[in-house]
Structures are given as C-alpha cells and as structure tokens.
Amino acid sequence: MSNTHLEGGLTTVDVQTPFGTVSQVTVGLRGKFQVANAATAITTALFAGKLTGRLITDQAIRRALRNVQFVGRMEVMQDSPLVIIDGAHNPQKMSAAALALQELYPERSKVAVVGMVASKNAEQSLAELMPVIDGLIASSPNLAWKECYAASQLASITRNLRPNLAVHVVPDVQNAVRRAMTIYPEAAILVTGSIYMLEAVRD
C-alpha cells in the first residue's frame, strides 16, 4: 500500500497486489486499520477473478469499497455532541478502536462509555483504552439472558488501571450516553465494549 491519504475519516490509498496495483481506492470504513482489510479483500477478489476467468475492474473495486458499510464499527451516530459506536468486545478490537479514535480525532478529548458481557476479558480490553481517553462512563448491556459485568465492576477495574482517570458509574446505557454528552459536550464519545451496547444507543 502506498500514497495513503486520510480525509474526513476515510482513507484513500494505492493498493499493490500480486495481480497489479489498484490506485486511488477510498475505503468507506473509518480508521486506517480498515485499509489492511480492504487490501486483503481486493487481493482475494482479483484472485477469484483469475480463477473463474471473470474480469473485475478497478472501477468496480473502487465503487464497492467506497460504498461499503459496517454497522457498529466506528460508526458516527451524531456530530454534536459527537457520539461514535464500535462493537469492540476483546483486547484486539479495543486496541483497533482506540487507534482509530486517535487517528480520527487527534485534537479532541475522548471519552468512552463502556459495558461488557462477563465472558470477555474486561481488564485487558480496558487497558487498551486507557492511553487515549480522558474519561470513562462505566455502564452495562443489562441483558436478562446473559451475564454482564456490573457498571461498578468496570469502574473498579478502570480505577485500578488508571487511578487518576475520571470515572462515572451509570448502569443504564442510554442514561450513560446522555451523561457523557452532558459532562463532555466537546469530546469524541465512544460507546463500546459489547455489540449489545450498540442496540440501546441505536434505539
């Protein structure tokens, strides 16, 4: 990949594959980490085209990747206050979300609204967020059919990881987002930790 350009949260790049270079591909998903995924998709598509004898044009690739959507992956729900949802639910995905947040909003303060199911590693996941956020609202997906971390548990884990970070406990997801918007109206607010968190925010 070369000639990378980031504008409006979307990355435009020249993608080099074993089958040639596809230039000026704009990836419709936010965050530079999506470029590696796009390069894999392009290579796979071109390889499949070679195997089947079908011509896959650069224009078709550009159009497909420009229009691709991934609900709940660095998805902006509103601009003012800025609320973003991302279904990061493990350390690897949380690391990618934290990196994207830094890349997309380097000048803004950043706040996370986090809730997680109990089967996930909360400590390792939250550790990935700690370097980039300025505040955290501990919440919970509050599922009747699946065990979840209590908001107070996530708050305790967060305080152990970063004792001086401002942490608020708001168990209800919608109220947690409202609290974040009230306390941090100028921040980039990331709602994350579980895909189940996103359902309540979308509603």
XYZ file of C-alpha atoms in Angstrom:
203
model
C 0.000 0.000 0.000
C 1.272 3.445 -0.847
C 0.194 7.028 -1.437
C -2.051 6.989 1.633
C -4.333 9.960 2.201
C -6.763 10.452 5.110
C -9.692 12.859 4.740
C -12.948 13.027 6.652
C -12.086 9.813 8.440
C -11.830 7.858 5.185
C -8.536 6.592 3.789
C -7.585 6.730 0.114
C -4.686 4.517 -0.897
C -2.981 2.772 -3.802
C -3.206 -0.977 -3.161
C -0.462 -3.203 -4.578
C -1.424 -6.840 -5.127
C 0.245 -9.804 -6.865
C -2.151 -9.060 -9.738
C -1.282 -5.391 -10.136
C -1.908 -2.062 -8.420
C -5.367 -0.616 -7.881
C -4.885 3.113 -7.447
C -6.910 5.695 -5.531
C -9.085 3.271 -3.555
C -11.153 5.080 -0.923
C -12.205 2.769 1.910
C -15.675 3.663 3.153
C -14.924 2.414 6.667
C -13.326 4.769 9.157
C -9.827 4.173 10.501
C -6.545 3.284 8.832
C -6.707 -0.290 10.143
C -9.525 -0.880 7.643
C -7.053 -0.382 4.788
C -5.314 -3.695 5.546
C -8.714 -5.416 5.484
C -9.509 -3.728 2.168
C -6.185 -4.834 0.662
C -6.958 -8.430 1.634
C -10.425 -8.149 0.094
C -9.042 -6.697 -3.154
C -6.399 -9.406 -3.477
C -8.970 -12.119 -2.794
C -11.402 -10.663 -5.341
C -8.723 -10.396 -8.029
C -7.532 -13.947 -7.309
C -11.104 -15.240 -7.563
C -11.479 -13.356 -10.841
C -8.361 -15.044 -12.207
C -9.576 -18.490 -11.156
C -13.030 -18.047 -12.690
C -11.988 -16.058 -15.743
C -14.130 -13.073 -14.731
C -12.865 -9.548 -15.205
C -13.027 -7.469 -12.044
C -12.334 -3.874 -12.976
C -10.542 -1.289 -10.865
C -13.652 0.854 -11.182
C -15.819 -1.885 -9.666
C -13.344 -2.323 -6.799
C -13.257 1.429 -6.112
C -17.053 1.671 -6.146
C -17.523 -1.340 -3.861
C -15.012 -0.200 -1.252
C -16.174 3.430 -1.312
C -19.740 2.310 -0.584
C -19.001 -0.471 1.897
C -20.685 -0.137 5.287
C -20.077 -1.938 8.555
C -22.761 -1.134 11.095
C -21.309 -0.602 14.549
C -17.675 -0.191 13.519
C -16.514 3.382 14.247
C -19.992 4.473 13.176
C -20.878 8.113 13.840
C -24.379 8.372 15.311
C -24.393 12.153 15.651
C -21.967 15.040 15.293
C -22.858 17.425 18.114
C -22.076 16.142 20.653
C -20.019 13.616 18.708
C -21.126 10.046 19.503
C -19.443 7.058 17.870
C -20.358 3.405 18.334
C -17.969 0.488 17.950
C -18.698 -3.097 18.954
C -15.161 -3.768 20.219
C -15.507 -6.641 22.683
C -11.978 -8.016 23.093
C -8.478 -6.560 23.543
C -7.613 -6.739 19.838
C -10.753 -4.947 18.707
C -10.472 -2.421 21.540
C -6.900 -1.674 20.502
C -8.069 -1.037 16.932
C -10.902 1.209 18.153
C -8.537 3.203 20.370
C -6.088 3.655 17.495
C -8.862 4.767 15.135
C -10.155 7.233 17.736
C -6.690 8.775 17.987
C -6.251 8.927 14.212
C -9.661 10.413 13.506
C -9.866 12.914 16.379
C -6.302 13.767 17.447
C -7.204 17.208 18.785
C -10.363 16.312 20.708
C -10.723 14.957 24.197
C -12.021 11.407 24.191
C -14.490 9.689 26.482
C -15.625 6.059 26.495
C -18.989 4.657 27.538
C -18.212 1.002 28.216
C -20.294 -2.050 29.050
C -19.221 -5.680 28.663
C -20.554 -9.197 28.984
C -18.919 -11.282 31.703
C -17.370 -13.814 29.319
C -14.959 -11.172 27.959
C -11.639 -10.061 29.445
C -12.552 -6.622 30.752
C -9.170 -5.800 32.257
C -7.178 -6.445 29.080
C -9.788 -4.717 26.916
C -9.973 -1.618 29.105
C -6.178 -1.460 29.267
C -6.157 -0.801 25.509
C -8.373 2.254 26.001
C -6.530 3.801 28.921
C -3.800 5.649 26.968
C -6.260 7.539 24.729
C -9.272 8.508 26.863
C -9.871 11.447 29.192
C -12.888 9.998 30.982
C -14.980 6.847 31.228
C -18.640 6.162 31.914
C -18.963 2.606 33.245
C -22.239 1.024 32.182
C -23.655 -2.407 31.330
C -25.522 -4.062 28.454
C -28.016 -5.193 31.142
C -29.043 -8.432 29.447
C -31.567 -10.683 31.159
C -30.287 -13.777 29.349
C -26.523 -13.230 29.538
C -24.294 -12.411 32.497
C -22.706 -8.975 32.265
C -20.182 -7.011 34.259
C -21.912 -4.609 36.607
C -21.100 -0.983 35.882
C -19.475 -0.757 39.312
C -17.180 -3.683 38.452
C -15.966 -1.989 35.267
C -15.441 1.226 37.207
C -13.322 -0.624 39.769
C -11.212 -2.285 37.068
C -10.723 1.084 35.354
C -9.649 2.795 38.575
C -7.090 0.046 39.201
C -5.694 0.511 35.701
C -5.632 4.301 35.819
C -6.343 5.733 39.285
C -6.500 9.397 38.249
C -8.962 8.963 35.376
C -12.420 10.487 35.824
C -14.825 7.537 36.080
C -18.620 7.732 36.393
C -20.972 4.822 37.080
C -24.244 4.859 35.106
C -25.719 1.335 34.731
C -28.350 2.204 32.089
C -26.778 2.566 28.637
C -28.964 5.362 27.321
C -28.554 7.350 30.529
C -24.809 6.711 30.364
C -24.624 8.231 26.887
C -26.754 11.184 27.995
C -24.439 11.717 30.983
C -21.394 11.617 28.722
C -22.921 14.193 26.373
C -23.788 16.443 29.320
C -20.398 16.250 31.052
C -18.255 16.151 27.905
C -20.148 18.048 25.166
C -16.972 18.835 23.205
C -15.472 15.337 23.390
C -15.490 12.428 20.982
C -17.693 9.942 22.857
C -17.074 6.278 22.047
C -19.715 3.728 23.059
C -18.060 0.311 23.118
C -17.294 -2.937 24.947
C -20.092 -5.077 23.554
C -22.247 -5.254 20.456
C -25.221 -5.365 22.822
C -24.368 -1.838 23.975
C -24.956 -0.563 20.462
C -28.557 -1.755 20.267
C -29.616 0.544 23.097
C -27.766 3.508 21.612
C -29.298 2.985 18.176
C -32.768 2.888 19.719
